[in-house]
Short mmCIF file of C-alpha atoms and ligand atoms in Angstrom, two decimals:
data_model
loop_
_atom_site.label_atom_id
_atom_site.label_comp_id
_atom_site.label_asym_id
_atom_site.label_seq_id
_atom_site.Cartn_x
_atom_site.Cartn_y
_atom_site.Cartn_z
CA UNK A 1 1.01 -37.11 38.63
CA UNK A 2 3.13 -37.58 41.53
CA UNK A 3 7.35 -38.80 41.78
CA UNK A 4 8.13 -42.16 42.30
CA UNK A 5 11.03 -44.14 41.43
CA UNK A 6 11.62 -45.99 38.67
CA UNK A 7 13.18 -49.64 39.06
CA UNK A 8 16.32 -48.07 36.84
CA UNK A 9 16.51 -45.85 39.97
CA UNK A 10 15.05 -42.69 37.88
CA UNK A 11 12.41 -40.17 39.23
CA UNK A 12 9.18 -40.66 36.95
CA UNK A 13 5.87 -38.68 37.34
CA UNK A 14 3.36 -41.53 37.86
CA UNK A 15 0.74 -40.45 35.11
CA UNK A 16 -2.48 -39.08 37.17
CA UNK A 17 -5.26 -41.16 37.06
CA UNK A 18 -8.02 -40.81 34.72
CA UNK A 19 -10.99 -38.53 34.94
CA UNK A 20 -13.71 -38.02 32.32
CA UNK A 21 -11.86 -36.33 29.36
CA UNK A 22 -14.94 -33.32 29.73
CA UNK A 23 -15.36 -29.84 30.97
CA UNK A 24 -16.54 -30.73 34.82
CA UNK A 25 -18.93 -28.04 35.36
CA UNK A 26 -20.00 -27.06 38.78
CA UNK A 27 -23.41 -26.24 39.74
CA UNK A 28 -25.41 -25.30 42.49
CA UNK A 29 -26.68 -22.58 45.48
CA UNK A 30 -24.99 -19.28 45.94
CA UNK A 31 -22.72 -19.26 48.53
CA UNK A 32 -22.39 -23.37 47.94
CA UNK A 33 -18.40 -22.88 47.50
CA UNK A 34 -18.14 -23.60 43.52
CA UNK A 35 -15.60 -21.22 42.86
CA UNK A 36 -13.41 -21.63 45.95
CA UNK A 37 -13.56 -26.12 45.14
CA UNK A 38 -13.62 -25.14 41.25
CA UNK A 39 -10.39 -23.33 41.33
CA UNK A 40 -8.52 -26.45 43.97
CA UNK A 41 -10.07 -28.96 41.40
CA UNK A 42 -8.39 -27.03 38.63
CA UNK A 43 -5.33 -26.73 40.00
CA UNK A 44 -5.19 -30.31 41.02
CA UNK A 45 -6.01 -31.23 37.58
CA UNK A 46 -3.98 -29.04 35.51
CA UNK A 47 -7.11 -27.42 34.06
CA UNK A 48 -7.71 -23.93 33.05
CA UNK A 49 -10.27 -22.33 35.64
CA UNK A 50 -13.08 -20.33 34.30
CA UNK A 51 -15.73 -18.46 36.16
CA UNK A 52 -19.30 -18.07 33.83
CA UNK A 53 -20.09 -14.62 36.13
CA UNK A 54 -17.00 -13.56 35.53
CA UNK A 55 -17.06 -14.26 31.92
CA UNK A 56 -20.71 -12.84 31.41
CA UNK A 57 -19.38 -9.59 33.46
CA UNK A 58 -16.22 -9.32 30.90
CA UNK A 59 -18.58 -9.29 28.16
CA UNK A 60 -21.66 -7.41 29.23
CA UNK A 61 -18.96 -4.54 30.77
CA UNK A 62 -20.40 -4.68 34.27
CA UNK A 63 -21.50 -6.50 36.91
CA UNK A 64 -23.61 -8.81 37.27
CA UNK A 65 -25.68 -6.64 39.56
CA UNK A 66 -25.45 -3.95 37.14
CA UNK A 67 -26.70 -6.36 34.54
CA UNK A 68 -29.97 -6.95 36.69
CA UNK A 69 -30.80 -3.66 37.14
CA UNK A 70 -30.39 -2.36 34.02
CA UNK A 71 -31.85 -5.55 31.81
CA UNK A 72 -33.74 -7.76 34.30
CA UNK A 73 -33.32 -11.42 35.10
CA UNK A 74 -34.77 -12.71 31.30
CA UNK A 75 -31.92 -10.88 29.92
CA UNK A 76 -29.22 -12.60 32.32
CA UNK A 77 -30.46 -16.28 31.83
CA UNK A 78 -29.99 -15.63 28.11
CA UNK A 79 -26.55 -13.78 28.07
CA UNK A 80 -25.98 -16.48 30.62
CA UNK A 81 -26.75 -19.41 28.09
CA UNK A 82 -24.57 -17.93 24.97
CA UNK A 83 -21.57 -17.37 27.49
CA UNK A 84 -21.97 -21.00 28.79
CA UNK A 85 -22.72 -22.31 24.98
CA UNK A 86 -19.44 -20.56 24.04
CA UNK A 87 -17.43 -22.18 27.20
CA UNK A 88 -18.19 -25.79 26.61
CA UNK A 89 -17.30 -25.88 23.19
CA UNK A 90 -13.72 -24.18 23.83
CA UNK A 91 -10.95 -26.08 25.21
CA UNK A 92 -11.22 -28.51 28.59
CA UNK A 93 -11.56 -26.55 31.73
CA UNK A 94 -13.15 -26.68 35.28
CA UNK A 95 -16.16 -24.81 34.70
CA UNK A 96 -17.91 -23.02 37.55
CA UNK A 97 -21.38 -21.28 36.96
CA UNK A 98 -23.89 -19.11 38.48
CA UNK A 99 -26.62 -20.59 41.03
CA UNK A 100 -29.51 -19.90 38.61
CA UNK A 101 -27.82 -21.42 35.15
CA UNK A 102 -28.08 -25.20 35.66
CA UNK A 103 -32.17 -24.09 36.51
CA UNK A 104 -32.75 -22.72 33.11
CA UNK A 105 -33.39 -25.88 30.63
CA UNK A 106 -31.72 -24.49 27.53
CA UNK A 107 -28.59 -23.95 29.69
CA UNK A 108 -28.98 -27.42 31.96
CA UNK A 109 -29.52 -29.29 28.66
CA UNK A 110 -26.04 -27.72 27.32
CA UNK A 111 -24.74 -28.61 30.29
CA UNK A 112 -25.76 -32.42 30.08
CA UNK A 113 -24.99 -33.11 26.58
CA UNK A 114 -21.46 -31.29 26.55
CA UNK A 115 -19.74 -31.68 30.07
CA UNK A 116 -19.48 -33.69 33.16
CA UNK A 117 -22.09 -31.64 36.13
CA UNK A 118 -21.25 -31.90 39.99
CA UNK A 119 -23.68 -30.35 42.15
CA UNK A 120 -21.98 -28.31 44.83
CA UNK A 121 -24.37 -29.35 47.86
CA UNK A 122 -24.60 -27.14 50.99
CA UNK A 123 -27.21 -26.78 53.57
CA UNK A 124 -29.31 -23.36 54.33
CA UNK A 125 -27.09 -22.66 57.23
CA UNK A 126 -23.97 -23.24 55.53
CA UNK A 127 -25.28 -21.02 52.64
CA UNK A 128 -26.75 -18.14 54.96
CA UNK A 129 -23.03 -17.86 57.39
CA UNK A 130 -21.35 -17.91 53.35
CA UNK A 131 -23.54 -14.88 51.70
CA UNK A 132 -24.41 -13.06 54.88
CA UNK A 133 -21.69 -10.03 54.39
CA UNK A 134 -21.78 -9.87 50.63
CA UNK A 135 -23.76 -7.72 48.70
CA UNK A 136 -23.26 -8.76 44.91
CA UNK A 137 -25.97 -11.49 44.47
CA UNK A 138 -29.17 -9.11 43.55
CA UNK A 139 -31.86 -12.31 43.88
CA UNK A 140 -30.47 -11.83 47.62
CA UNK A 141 -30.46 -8.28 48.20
CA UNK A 142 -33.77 -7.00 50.10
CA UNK A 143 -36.30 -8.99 52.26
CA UNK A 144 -34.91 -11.90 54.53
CA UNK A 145 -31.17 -13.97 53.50
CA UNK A 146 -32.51 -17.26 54.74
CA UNK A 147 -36.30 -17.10 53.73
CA UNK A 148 -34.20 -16.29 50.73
CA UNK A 149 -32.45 -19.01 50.50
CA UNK A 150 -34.80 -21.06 51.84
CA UNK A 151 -37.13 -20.79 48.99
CA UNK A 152 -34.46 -21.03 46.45
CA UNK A 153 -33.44 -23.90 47.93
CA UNK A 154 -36.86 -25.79 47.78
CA UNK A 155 -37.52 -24.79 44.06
CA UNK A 156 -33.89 -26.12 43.07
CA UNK A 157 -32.98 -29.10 44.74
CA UNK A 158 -34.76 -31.01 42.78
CA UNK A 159 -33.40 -29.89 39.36
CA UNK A 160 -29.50 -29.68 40.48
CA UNK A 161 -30.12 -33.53 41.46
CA UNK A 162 -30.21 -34.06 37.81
CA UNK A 163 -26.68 -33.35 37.73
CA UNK A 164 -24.03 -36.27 37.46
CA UNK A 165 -22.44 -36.15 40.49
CA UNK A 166 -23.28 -34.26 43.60
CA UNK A 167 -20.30 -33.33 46.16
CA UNK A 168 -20.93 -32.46 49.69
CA UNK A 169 -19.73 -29.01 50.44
CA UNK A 170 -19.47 -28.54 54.45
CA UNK A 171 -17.00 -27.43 56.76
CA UNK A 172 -14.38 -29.83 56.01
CA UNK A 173 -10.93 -28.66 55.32
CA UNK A 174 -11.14 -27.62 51.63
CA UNK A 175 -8.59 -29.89 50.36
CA UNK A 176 -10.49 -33.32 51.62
CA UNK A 177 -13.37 -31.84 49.63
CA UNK A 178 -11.89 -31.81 46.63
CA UNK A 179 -9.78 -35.50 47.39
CA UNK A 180 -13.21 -36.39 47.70
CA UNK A 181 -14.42 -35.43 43.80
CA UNK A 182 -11.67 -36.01 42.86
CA UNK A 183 -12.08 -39.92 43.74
CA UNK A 184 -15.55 -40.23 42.56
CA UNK A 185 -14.34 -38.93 39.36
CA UNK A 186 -11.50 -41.82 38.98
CA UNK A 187 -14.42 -43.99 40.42
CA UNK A 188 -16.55 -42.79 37.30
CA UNK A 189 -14.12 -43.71 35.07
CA UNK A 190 -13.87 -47.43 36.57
CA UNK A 191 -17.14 -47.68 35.97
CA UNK A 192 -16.57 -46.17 32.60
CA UNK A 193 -13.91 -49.07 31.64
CA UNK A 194 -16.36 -52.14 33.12
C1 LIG B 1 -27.47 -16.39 40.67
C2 LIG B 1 -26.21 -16.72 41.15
C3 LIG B 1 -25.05 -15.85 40.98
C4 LIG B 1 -25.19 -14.97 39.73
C5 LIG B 1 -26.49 -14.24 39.79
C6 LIG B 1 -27.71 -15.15 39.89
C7 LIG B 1 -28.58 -17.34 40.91
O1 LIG B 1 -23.87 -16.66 40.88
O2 LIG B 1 -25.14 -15.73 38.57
O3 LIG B 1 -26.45 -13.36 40.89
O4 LIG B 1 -29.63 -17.24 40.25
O5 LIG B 1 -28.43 -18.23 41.80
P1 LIG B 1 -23.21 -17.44 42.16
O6 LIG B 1 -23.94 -18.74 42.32
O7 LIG B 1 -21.79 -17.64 41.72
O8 LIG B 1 -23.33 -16.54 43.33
#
């Protein structure tokens, strides 16, 4: 919360305004910005941040590229949906997750029942100028990035508008972005208390 004074003259912390008391779990494109806004949301909030690739890569021993080659996508979406099983029922965090998990329906129904979803929304171009000089997203590797993308894009819009929220991701300064969530979720819990 932030300092004001007191009428007794003392410096308080003004209690921070309420947000669903849920994991807040981001979904949405590669390259959308979920981890960069995940980890400012945390912080703002006070939440642990935790990364489901990185999480899946700690307990699989490798990448997640590794992981592809070796076992195939089938074999990802369900290490994917134990790791993310596990996550929501631990302790509160801010809960970023790979591009394809909120697309598989065992994982997006975990997702719905158990935590607060905000789709991370970018457009093609923003998504092709943020995955253009990394090679670590196999589903990318080969053929053309923004046909790529392009085609992802189509197939998943429509399910990551199930989420609860959806948050703009663009070229604004980072920290407006997350301001921004950040007062949709207070406005979410106005609605809440009506
Ligand atoms: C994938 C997204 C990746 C990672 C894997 C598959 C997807 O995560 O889980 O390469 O299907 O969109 P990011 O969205 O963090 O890049």
């Amino acid at each position: 919360g932030s300092l004001y004074t007191s009428h007794y003259g003392m410096k308080m912390t003004a209690p921070a305004s309420p947000i669903p008391e849920r994991t807040l779990v981001l979904v949405g494109m590669m390259g959308a910005g979920k981890t960069v806004i995940g980890r400012q949301l945390a912080a703002r909030l006070g939440l642990p941040f935790v990364d489901s690739d990185a999480e899946i890569e700690a307990a699989a021993g490798m990448t997640i590229a590794q992981f592809f080659e070796r076992y195939g996508e089938p074999a990802f979406r369900e290490g994917e949906q134990r790791v993310l099983a596990r996550l929501l029922a631990g302790p509160r965090c801010v809960l970023s997750t790979g591009g394809g998990a909120f697309i598989n329906e065992e994982t997006r129904a975990l997702i719905k029942a158990g935590a607060v979803s905000v789709w991370i929304k970018a457009d093609l171009e923003t998504l092709v100028r943020r995955t253009e000089h990394r090679d670590d997203r196999p589903l990318l590797l080969g053929g053309d990035l923004r046909q790529r993308l392009a085609d992802l894009l189509a197939q998943r819009e429509p399910v990551y508008a199930q989420a609860d929220m959806v948050l703009i991701s663009d070229d604004r300064p980072l920290d407006d972005t997350v301001e921004q969530l950040l007062e949709a979720l207070r406005d979410t819990m106005k609605q809440v208390r009506v």
